[in-house]
PDB file of C-alpha atoms in Angstrom:
ATOM      1  CA  MET S   1      76.457 101.968 110.284  1.00 40.00           C
ATOM      2  CA  MET S   2      80.316 101.603 110.076  1.00 54.00           C
ATOM      3  CA  ASP S   3      81.997 101.817 106.369  1.00 79.00           C
ATOM      4  CA  ARG S   4      82.440  99.406 104.304  1.00 93.00           C
ATOM      5  CA  LEU S   5      86.483  98.361 104.012  1.00 96.00           C
ATOM      6  CA  VAL S   6      85.399  98.003 100.413  1.00 97.00           C
ATOM      7  CA  GLN S   7      83.025  99.945  98.554  1.00 96.00           C
ATOM      8  CA  ALA S   8      81.340  98.339  95.551  1.00 96.00           C
ATOM      9  CA  VAL S   9      78.916 100.218  93.045  1.00 97.00           C
ATOM     10  CA  GLU S  10      77.582  99.520  89.020  1.00 97.00           C
ATOM     11  CA  PRO S  11      79.538 102.329  87.466  1.00 97.00           C
ATOM     12  CA  ALA S  12      77.461 100.020  84.242  1.00 96.00           C
ATOM     13  CA  PRO S  13      75.316  97.628  83.370  1.00 95.00           C
ATOM     14  CA  GLY S  14      78.491  94.436  83.748  1.00 96.00           C
ATOM     15  CA  ILE S  15      81.207  95.868  85.773  1.00 98.00           C
ATOM     16  CA  ARG S  16      81.517  96.359  89.356  1.00 98.00           C
ATOM     17  CA  LEU S  17      84.402  99.160  90.963  1.00 98.00           C
ATOM     18  CA  LEU S  18      85.219  98.359  94.111  1.00 98.00           C
ATOM     19  CA  THR S  19      87.364 100.823  96.020  1.00 98.00           C
ATOM     20  CA  LEU S  20      89.685 100.225  99.050  1.00 98.00           C
ATOM     21  CA  ASN S  21      88.140 102.808 101.277  1.00 96.00           C
ATOM     22  CA  ARG S  22      91.249 102.893 104.347  1.00 94.00           C
ATOM     23  CA  PRO S  23      92.218 105.950 103.024  1.00 95.00           C
ATOM     24  CA  ASP S  24      93.420 107.083 107.292  1.00 94.00           C
ATOM     25  CA  LYS S  25      95.721 103.674 106.656  1.00 93.00           C
ATOM     26  CA  LEU S  26      96.633 104.491 102.687  1.00 95.00           C
ATOM     27  CA  ASN S  27      93.886 101.466 102.215  1.00 96.00           C
ATOM     28  CA  ALA S  28      96.782  99.548 104.236  1.00 93.00           C
ATOM     29  CA  LEU S  29      95.682  95.618 103.628  1.00 92.00           C
ATOM     30  CA  SER S  30      94.348  94.484 106.682  1.00 89.00           C
ATOM     31  CA  LYS S  31      93.008  91.005 107.245  1.00 89.00           C
ATOM     32  CA  ALA S  32      89.152  92.610 107.314  1.00 91.00           C
ATOM     33  CA  LEU S  33      89.887  94.625 104.380  1.00 94.00           C
ATOM     34  CA  LEU S  34      90.574  91.574 101.924  1.00 94.00           C
ATOM     35  CA  GLY S  35      88.295  89.195 103.432  1.00 95.00           C
ATOM     36  CA  GLU S  36      85.262  91.887 102.561  1.00 96.00           C
ATOM     37  CA  LEU S  37      87.878  92.316  99.257  1.00 97.00           C
ATOM     38  CA  SER S  38      87.723  87.716  98.455  1.00 97.00           C
ATOM     39  CA  GLN S  39      84.064  87.665  99.883  1.00 96.00           C
ATOM     40  CA  LEU S  40      82.879  90.114  97.240  1.00 97.00           C
ATOM     41  CA  LEU S  41      84.394  88.249  94.512  1.00 97.00           C
ATOM     42  CA  ALA S  42      83.015  85.651  95.139  1.00 96.00           C
ATOM     43  CA  GLY S  43      79.433  86.992  94.878  1.00 96.00           C
ATOM     44  CA  PHE S  44      80.676  88.217  91.319  1.00 97.00           C
ATOM     45  CA  GLU S  45      82.216  84.928  90.224  1.00 95.00           C
ATOM     46  CA  ALA S  46      78.432  83.249  90.709  1.00 91.00           C
ATOM     47  CA  ASP S  47      76.812  86.272  89.123  1.00 94.00           C
ATOM     48  CA  THR S  48      76.380  85.625  85.899  1.00 91.00           C
ATOM     49  CA  GLU S  49      75.387  89.363  84.726  1.00 93.00           C
ATOM     50  CA  VAL S  50      79.258  91.179  86.442  1.00 96.00           C
ATOM     51  CA  GLY S  51      81.748  90.341  83.247  1.00 97.00           C
ATOM     52  CA  CYS S  52      84.980  92.695  84.928  1.00 98.00           C
ATOM     53  CA  VAL S  53      85.770  94.579  88.062  1.00 98.00           C
ATOM     54  CA  VAL S  54      88.186  97.321  88.547  1.00 98.00           C
ATOM     55  CA  LEU S  55      89.679  97.733  91.717  1.00 98.00           C
ATOM     56  CA  THR S  56      91.121 101.202  92.625  1.00 98.00           C
ATOM     57  CA  GLY S  57      91.531 102.858  96.062  1.00 98.00           C
ATOM     58  CA  ALA S  58      90.129 105.528  97.851  1.00 97.00           C
ATOM     59  CA  GLY S  59      92.148 109.032  98.710  1.00 96.00           C
ATOM     60  CA  ARG S  60      96.584 109.089  97.943  1.00 95.00           C
ATOM     61  CA  ALA S  61      96.971 105.527  97.478  1.00 97.00           C
ATOM     62  CA  PHE S  62      95.703 102.151  95.643  1.00 98.00           C
ATOM     63  CA  ALA S  63      97.234 100.163  98.839  1.00 97.00           C
ATOM     64  CA  ALA S  64      99.914 100.975 100.824  1.00 91.00           C
ATOM     65  CA  GLY S  65     100.879  97.649 101.448  1.00 83.00           C
ATOM     66  CA  ALA S  66     100.803  94.943 105.195  1.00 74.00           C
ATOM     67  CA  ASP S  67      99.077  96.180 108.394  1.00 70.00           C
ATOM     68  CA  ILE S  68     102.153  96.991 109.659  1.00 69.00           C
ATOM     69  CA  SER S  69     100.363  97.074 113.182  1.00 70.00           C
ATOM     70  CA  ASP S  70      98.992  93.807 112.612  1.00 68.00           C
ATOM     71  CA  MET S  71     102.441  92.504 111.990  1.00 69.00           C
ATOM     72  CA  LEU S  72     103.944  94.245 115.353  1.00 69.00           C
ATOM     73  CA  GLU S  73     101.373  93.039 116.857  1.00 69.00           C
ATOM     74  CA  ARG S  74     101.571  88.807 115.689  1.00 66.00           C
ATOM     75  CA  GLY S  75     105.036  88.897 114.061  1.00 67.00           C
ATOM     76  CA  VAL S  76     104.888  85.722 111.769  1.00 73.00           C
ATOM     77  CA  ALA S  77     101.564  84.329 112.337  1.00 69.00           C
ATOM     78  CA  SER S  78     100.488  87.516 110.680  1.00 68.00           C
ATOM     79  CA  TYR S  79     101.948  86.124 107.340  1.00 72.00           C
ATOM     80  CA  THR S  80     101.129  82.122 107.990  1.00 78.00           C
ATOM     81  CA  ASP S  81      97.782  83.375 109.536  1.00 83.00           C
ATOM     82  CA  PRO S  82      95.316  79.987 106.940  1.00 86.00           C
ATOM     83  CA  GLU S  83      91.979  82.707 106.578  1.00 89.00           C
ATOM     84  CA  ARG S  84      94.471  85.757 104.896  1.00 87.00           C
ATOM     85  CA  LEU S  85      96.502  83.360 103.052  1.00 90.00           C
ATOM     86  CA  ALA S  86      92.705  81.930 102.487  1.00 92.00           C
ATOM     87  CA  CYS S  87      91.716  85.380 100.567  1.00 92.00           C
ATOM     88  CA  TRP S  88      95.065  86.425  98.348  1.00 92.00           C
ATOM     89  CA  ARG S  89      93.848  82.711  97.186  1.00 93.00           C
ATOM     90  CA  ALA S  90      90.407  83.616  96.296  1.00 94.00           C
ATOM     91  CA  ILE S  91      91.662  86.562  95.404  1.00 94.00           C
ATOM     92  CA  GLU S  92      94.213  85.019  92.802  1.00 94.00           C
ATOM     93  CA  GLY S  93      91.829  82.565  91.516  1.00 95.00           C
ATOM     94  CA  PHE S  94      89.090  85.293  90.582  1.00 97.00           C
ATOM     95  CA  SER S  95      88.288  83.915  87.344  1.00 97.00           C
ATOM     96  CA  LYS S  96      86.753  87.245  85.136  1.00 97.00           C
ATOM     97  CA  PRO S  97      88.575  90.147  84.214  1.00 98.00           C
ATOM     98  CA  ILE S  98      90.000  92.416  86.737  1.00 98.00           C
ATOM     99  CA  ILE S  99      91.534  96.084  85.851  1.00 98.00           C
ATOM    100  CA  ALA S 100      93.912  97.698  88.510  1.00 98.00           C
ATOM    101  CA  ALA S 101      93.512 101.885  88.252  1.00 98.00           C
ATOM    102  CA  VAL S 102      95.852 102.515  89.973  1.00 98.00           C
ATOM    103  CA  ASN S 103      95.340 106.018  91.597  1.00 97.00           C
ATOM    104  CA  GLY S 104      98.367 106.550  94.039  1.00 97.00           C
ATOM    105  CA  TYR S 105     100.342 104.559  96.305  1.00 98.00           C
ATOM    106  CA  ALA S 106     100.718 100.547  95.264  1.00 98.00           C
ATOM    107  CA  LEU S 107     103.658  99.849  97.353  1.00 97.00           C
ATOM    108  CA  GLY S 108     104.273  96.413  99.566  1.00 95.00           C
ATOM    109  CA  GLY S 109     101.051  94.348  99.220  1.00 94.00           C
ATOM    110  CA  GLY S 110      99.898  96.826  97.060  1.00 96.00           C
ATOM    111  CA  LEU S 111     101.279  96.871  94.427  1.00 97.00           C
ATOM    112  CA  GLU S 112     101.681  92.604  94.609  1.00 97.00           C
ATOM    113  CA  LEU S 113      97.836  92.986  94.804  1.00 97.00           C
ATOM    114  CA  ALA S 114      97.859  95.162  91.326  1.00 98.00           C
ATOM    115  CA  LEU S 115     100.142  92.727  90.021  1.00 97.00           C
ATOM    116  CA  LEU S 116      96.585  90.159  90.463  1.00 96.00           C
ATOM    117  CA  CYS S 117      94.879  91.845  88.391  1.00 97.00           C
ATOM    118  CA  ASP S 118      95.460  91.364  84.899  1.00 97.00           C
ATOM    119  CA  ILE S 119      95.149  95.275  83.100  1.00 98.00           C
ATOM    120  CA  ILE S 120      97.074  97.685  85.272  1.00 98.00           C
ATOM    121  CA  ILE S 121      96.048 101.051  84.364  1.00 98.00           C
ATOM    122  CA  ALA S 122      97.801 104.037  86.304  1.00 98.00           C
ATOM    123  CA  SER S 123      97.368 107.852  87.186  1.00 98.00           C
ATOM    124  CA  GLN S 124     100.836 110.251  85.964  1.00 98.00           C
ATOM    125  CA  THR S 125     100.312 110.389  90.059  1.00 96.00           C
ATOM    126  CA  ALA S 126     100.911 106.626  90.719  1.00 98.00           C
ATOM    127  CA  GLN S 127     104.040 105.695  92.459  1.00 98.00           C
ATOM    128  CA  PHE S 128     105.465 101.865  92.463  1.00 98.00           C
ATOM    129  CA  ALA S 129     107.833 100.367  94.899  1.00 97.00           C
ATOM    130  CA  THR S 130     108.413  97.292  97.176  1.00 96.00           C
ATOM    131  CA  PRO S 131     109.960  98.970  99.859  1.00 95.00           C
ATOM    132  CA  GLU S 132     110.038  95.725 102.438  1.00 93.00           C
ATOM    133  CA  ILE S 133     113.981  95.257 102.512  1.00 94.00           C
ATOM    134  CA  LYS S 134     114.142  98.955 104.438  1.00 93.00           C
ATOM    135  CA  ILE S 135     112.305  97.180 107.323  1.00 89.00           C
ATOM    136  CA  GLY S 136     114.298  93.813 106.539  1.00 89.00           C
ATOM    137  CA  SER S 137     111.481  91.340 104.661  1.00 89.00           C
ATOM    138  CA  PHE S 138     110.644  91.839 101.655  1.00 91.00           C
ATOM    139  CA  PRO S 139     107.818  90.817  99.388  1.00 90.00           C
ATOM    140  CA  GLY S 140     105.699  87.840 100.607  1.00 90.00           C
ATOM    141  CA  ASP S 141     102.728  87.655  98.506  1.00 91.00           C
ATOM    142  CA  GLY S 142     103.644  86.842  95.212  1.00 93.00           C
ATOM    143  CA  GLY S 143     106.288  90.638  94.821  1.00 94.00           C
ATOM    144  CA  THR S 144     109.264  88.571  93.838  1.00 95.00           C
ATOM    145  CA  GLN S 145     107.428  86.115  91.419  1.00 95.00           C
ATOM    146  CA  ARG S 146     105.169  88.079  89.488  1.00 95.00           C
ATOM    147  CA  LEU S 147     107.482  91.051  89.321  1.00 97.00           C
ATOM    148  CA  PRO S 148     110.507  89.507  87.598  1.00 96.00           C
ATOM    149  CA  ARG S 149     107.842  88.496  84.629  1.00 94.00           C
ATOM    150  CA  LEU S 150     106.664  92.185  84.158  1.00 95.00           C
ATOM    151  CA  VAL S 151     109.983  93.573  84.549  1.00 97.00           C
ATOM    152  CA  GLY S 152     112.381  92.162  83.542  1.00 96.00           C
ATOM    153  CA  LYS S 153     115.071  90.287  86.951  1.00 97.00           C
ATOM    154  CA  SER S 154     117.356  93.085  86.896  1.00 98.00           C
ATOM    155  CA  PHE S 155     114.367  95.673  87.250  1.00 98.00           C
ATOM    156  CA  ALA S 156     113.128  93.140  88.946  1.00 98.00           C
ATOM    157  CA  MET S 157     116.075  92.770  91.624  1.00 97.00           C
ATOM    158  CA  GLN S 158     117.090  96.898  91.809  1.00 98.00           C
ATOM    159  CA  MET S 159     112.979  97.657  93.242  1.00 97.00           C
ATOM    160  CA  VAL S 160     113.641  94.848  95.692  1.00 97.00           C
ATOM    161  CA  LEU S 161     116.964  94.770  97.121  1.00 97.00           C
ATOM    162  CA  THR S 162     116.527  99.036  97.124  1.00 98.00           C
ATOM    163  CA  GLY S 163     112.846 100.021  97.863  1.00 97.00           C
ATOM    164  CA  ASP S 164     112.929 102.780  96.267  1.00 97.00           C
ATOM    165  CA  MET S 165     110.267 104.600  93.839  1.00 97.00           C
ATOM    166  CA  VAL S 166     109.100 103.971  90.881  1.00 98.00           C
ATOM    167  CA  ASP S 167     106.408 106.271  89.154  1.00 98.00           C
ATOM    168  CA  ALA S 168     104.359 105.951  86.412  1.00 98.00           C
ATOM    169  CA  THR S 169     105.786 106.675  83.373  1.00 97.00           C
ATOM    170  CA  LEU S 170     108.727 104.536  84.090  1.00 98.00           C
ATOM    171  CA  ALA S 171     106.522 102.026  84.979  1.00 98.00           C
ATOM    172  CA  GLU S 172     104.533 101.866  81.873  1.00 98.00           C
ATOM    173  CA  ARG S 173     108.443 101.596  80.192  1.00 97.00           C
ATOM    174  CA  LYS S 174     109.329  98.838  81.879  1.00 97.00           C
ATOM    175  CA  GLY S 175     105.931  96.951  80.789  1.00 97.00           C
ATOM    176  CA  LEU S 176     104.467  96.726  85.127  1.00 98.00           C
ATOM    177  CA  VAL S 177     101.646  98.962  83.071  1.00 98.00           C
ATOM    178  CA  SER S 178      99.592  98.810  80.724  1.00 97.00           C
ATOM    179  CA  GLU S 179      98.726 102.496  80.077  1.00 98.00           C
ATOM    180  CA  VAL S 180      99.723 105.478  82.006  1.00 98.00           C
ATOM    181  CA  VAL S 181      96.943 108.905  81.989  1.00 98.00           C
ATOM    182  CA  ALA S 182      95.473 112.166  83.469  1.00 98.00           C
ATOM    183  CA  ALA S 183      94.728 111.367  86.829  1.00 97.00           C
ATOM    184  CA  ASP S 184      90.999 113.380  86.132  1.00 97.00           C
ATOM    185  CA  ARG S 185      90.652 109.906  83.326  1.00 98.00           C
ATOM    186  CA  LEU S 186      91.791 107.066  85.477  1.00 98.00           C
ATOM    187  CA  LEU S 187      88.454 105.883  85.950  1.00 98.00           C
ATOM    188  CA  PRO S 188      86.789 106.851  83.482  1.00 98.00           C
ATOM    189  CA  ARG S 189      89.867 104.803  81.155  1.00 98.00           C
ATOM    190  CA  ALA S 190      89.455 101.705  83.076  1.00 98.00           C
ATOM    191  CA  LEU S 191      85.647 102.124  83.105  1.00 98.00           C
ATOM    192  CA  GLU S 192      86.192 101.944  79.272  1.00 98.00           C
ATOM    193  CA  ILE S 193      88.684  99.470  78.774  1.00 98.00           C
ATOM    194  CA  ALA S 194      85.824  97.017  81.167  1.00 98.00           C
ATOM    195  CA  ALA S 195      82.720  98.716  79.313  1.00 97.00           C
ATOM    196  CA  ALA S 196      84.817  97.099  76.582  1.00 97.00           C
ATOM    197  CA  ILE S 197      85.167  93.040  78.456  1.00 97.00           C
ATOM    198  CA  SER S 198      81.998  93.023  80.132  1.00 96.00           C
ATOM    199  CA  ALA S 199      80.255  93.272  75.836  1.00 94.00           C
ATOM    200  CA  LYS S 200      82.040  90.048  75.328  1.00 94.00           C
ATOM    201  CA  SER S 201      80.487  86.764  76.490  1.00 93.00           C
ATOM    202  CA  VAL S 202      81.364  86.288  80.083  1.00 93.00           C
ATOM    203  CA  ALA S 203      81.192  82.637  79.674  1.00 92.00           C
ATOM    204  CA  ILE S 204      84.161  83.077  76.992  1.00 93.00           C
ATOM    205  CA  THR S 205      86.382  85.929  78.540  1.00 96.00           C
ATOM    206  CA  PRO S 206      87.245  82.952  81.978  1.00 95.00           C
ATOM    207  CA  TYR S 207      88.990  80.670  79.815  1.00 95.00           C
ATOM    208  CA  ALA S 208      90.992  83.944  77.192  1.00 95.00           C
ATOM    209  CA  LYS S 209      92.539  85.283  80.700  1.00 96.00           C
ATOM    210  CA  LYS S 210      93.229  81.358  81.316  1.00 95.00           C
ATOM    211  CA  ALA S 211      95.043  81.061  78.596  1.00 96.00           C
ATOM    212  CA  VAL S 212      96.958  84.356  78.554  1.00 96.00           C
ATOM    213  CA  GLN S 213      98.063  83.352  81.962  1.00 95.00           C
ATOM    214  CA  ALA S 214      98.949  80.470  80.922  1.00 95.00           C
ATOM    215  CA  ALA S 215     102.182  82.277  79.075  1.00 93.00           C
ATOM    216  CA  PHE S 216     102.574  83.834  82.392  1.00 89.00           C
ATOM    217  CA  GLU S 217     102.919  80.814  84.520  1.00 90.00           C
ATOM    218  CA  THR S 218     104.507  77.987  82.046  1.00 92.00           C
ATOM    219  CA  GLU S 219     106.353  77.718  79.483  1.00 93.00           C
ATOM    220  CA  LEU S 220     106.021  77.700  75.720  1.00 95.00           C
ATOM    221  CA  GLN S 221     105.012  73.735  74.861  1.00 96.00           C
ATOM    222  CA  SER S 222     102.810  73.382  78.082  1.00 96.00           C
ATOM    223  CA  GLY S 223     101.158  76.631  77.241  1.00 95.00           C
ATOM    224  CA  LEU S 224      99.886  75.805  73.698  1.00 96.00           C
ATOM    225  CA  GLU S 225      98.925  72.403  75.492  1.00 96.00           C
ATOM    226  CA  ILE S 226      96.999  74.384  77.489  1.00 96.00           C
ATOM    227  CA  GLU S 227      95.403  76.669  75.461  1.00 95.00           C
ATOM    228  CA  HIS S 228      94.448  73.862  73.389  1.00 96.00           C
ATOM    229  CA  ARG S 229      92.441  72.469  75.628  1.00 95.00           C
ATOM    230  CA  LEU S 230      90.530  75.904  76.855  1.00 95.00           C
ATOM    231  CA  THR S 231      90.292  76.017  73.212  1.00 93.00           C
ATOM    232  CA  VAL S 232      87.947  73.110  72.585  1.00 93.00           C
ATOM    233  CA  GLU S 233      86.176  73.362  75.773  1.00 91.00           C
ATOM    234  CA  ALA S 234      84.956  77.119  75.216  1.00 92.00           C
ATOM    235  CA  PHE S 235      83.676  75.594  71.720  1.00 88.00           C
ATOM    236  CA  GLY S 236      80.677  73.733  73.724  1.00 88.00           C
ATOM    237  CA  LYS S 237      79.274  76.735  74.732  1.00 89.00           C
ATOM    238  CA  GLU S 238      76.316  77.989  73.583  1.00 90.00           C
ATOM    239  CA  ASP S 239      78.324  82.264  73.243  1.00 89.00           C
ATOM    240  CA  ARG S 240      80.452  80.268  71.306  1.00 89.00           C
ATOM    241  CA  ILE S 241      78.192  79.332  68.987  1.00 87.00           C
ATOM    242  CA  GLU S 242      76.624  82.115  68.973  1.00 87.00           C
ATOM    243  CA  GLY S 243      79.166  84.607  67.932  1.00 89.00           C
ATOM    244  CA  LEU S 244      80.352  81.532  64.754  1.00 87.00           C
ATOM    245  CA  ARG S 245      76.466  81.896  63.757  1.00 88.00           C
ATOM    246  CA  ALA S 246      76.521  86.088  64.557  1.00 86.00           C
ATOM    247  CA  PHE S 247      79.943  86.750  61.940  1.00 90.00           C
ATOM    248  CA  ALA S 248      77.759  85.060  59.483  1.00 91.00           C
ATOM    249  CA  GLU S 249      75.311  86.322  59.480  1.00 88.00           C
ATOM    250  CA  LYS S 250      76.845  89.640  59.550  1.00 90.00           C
ATOM    251  CA  ARG S 251      74.878  90.484  62.836  1.00 89.00           C
ATOM    252  CA  ALA S 252      76.393  91.516  65.977  1.00 89.00           C
ATOM    253  CA  PRO S 253      76.383  88.277  68.212  1.00 89.00           C
ATOM    254  CA  ALA S 254      73.239  88.337  71.238  1.00 89.00           C
ATOM    255  CA  PHE S 255      75.649  86.387  74.196  1.00 90.00           C
ATOM    256  CA  ARG S 256      74.230  85.062  76.627  1.00 87.00           C
ATOM    257  CA  GLY S 257      76.799  83.420  79.244  1.00 84.00           C
ATOM    258  CA  LYS S 258      76.302  80.318  78.993  1.00 87.00           C
TER     259      LYS S 258
END
């Protein structure tokens, strides 16, 4: 039986660890791989036991971009393919927290995939780049829009227009990643953060995620309005009431994901 392109395990209750599994291709993002990833996330979306997802890569790379052989064969159709685009939209629309544990190269589409995640933890060996310019292209799956919002216009322009590698230390200094850890600490640290998240209410964390995303995607006044609306909506959840009651009774809350 052929190995799956995305391997899924449950390292602890409430957590799912996904590993991109094309190490011989540096986990290049083929349509089939993106399809498996989006299908797995759809299943986790519906599973009230899942509180957080950790995404990493097998071998030397997190993901080294698009599948160039497919681009050569199909041309622009490889980019405009509705099924491929639907996979990206499904990953982008996943409501639960995702942590990218970047173990090596995160290049081109691989970096764009990491940028779709909510928290990026990097190994000291991680390398980031948007190398598309070197082959007469530029990021087309969100990189030109998300990258400047994290690292600023000047550094994003430098990355996009040169295609040069950025090491983990500089990536952290520029705000591209939240933490840099030793290679052997990457997954343990990502799972520690995932455990802290999954211990919270699965019903409430998607609201918190959406509220923070509003700051990333809108101007201040619109973001404040979205935050207010989400807070009011979340107040009707059983877990919100349980959290308030537990605080008043000086005990740990018993969240039910409702």
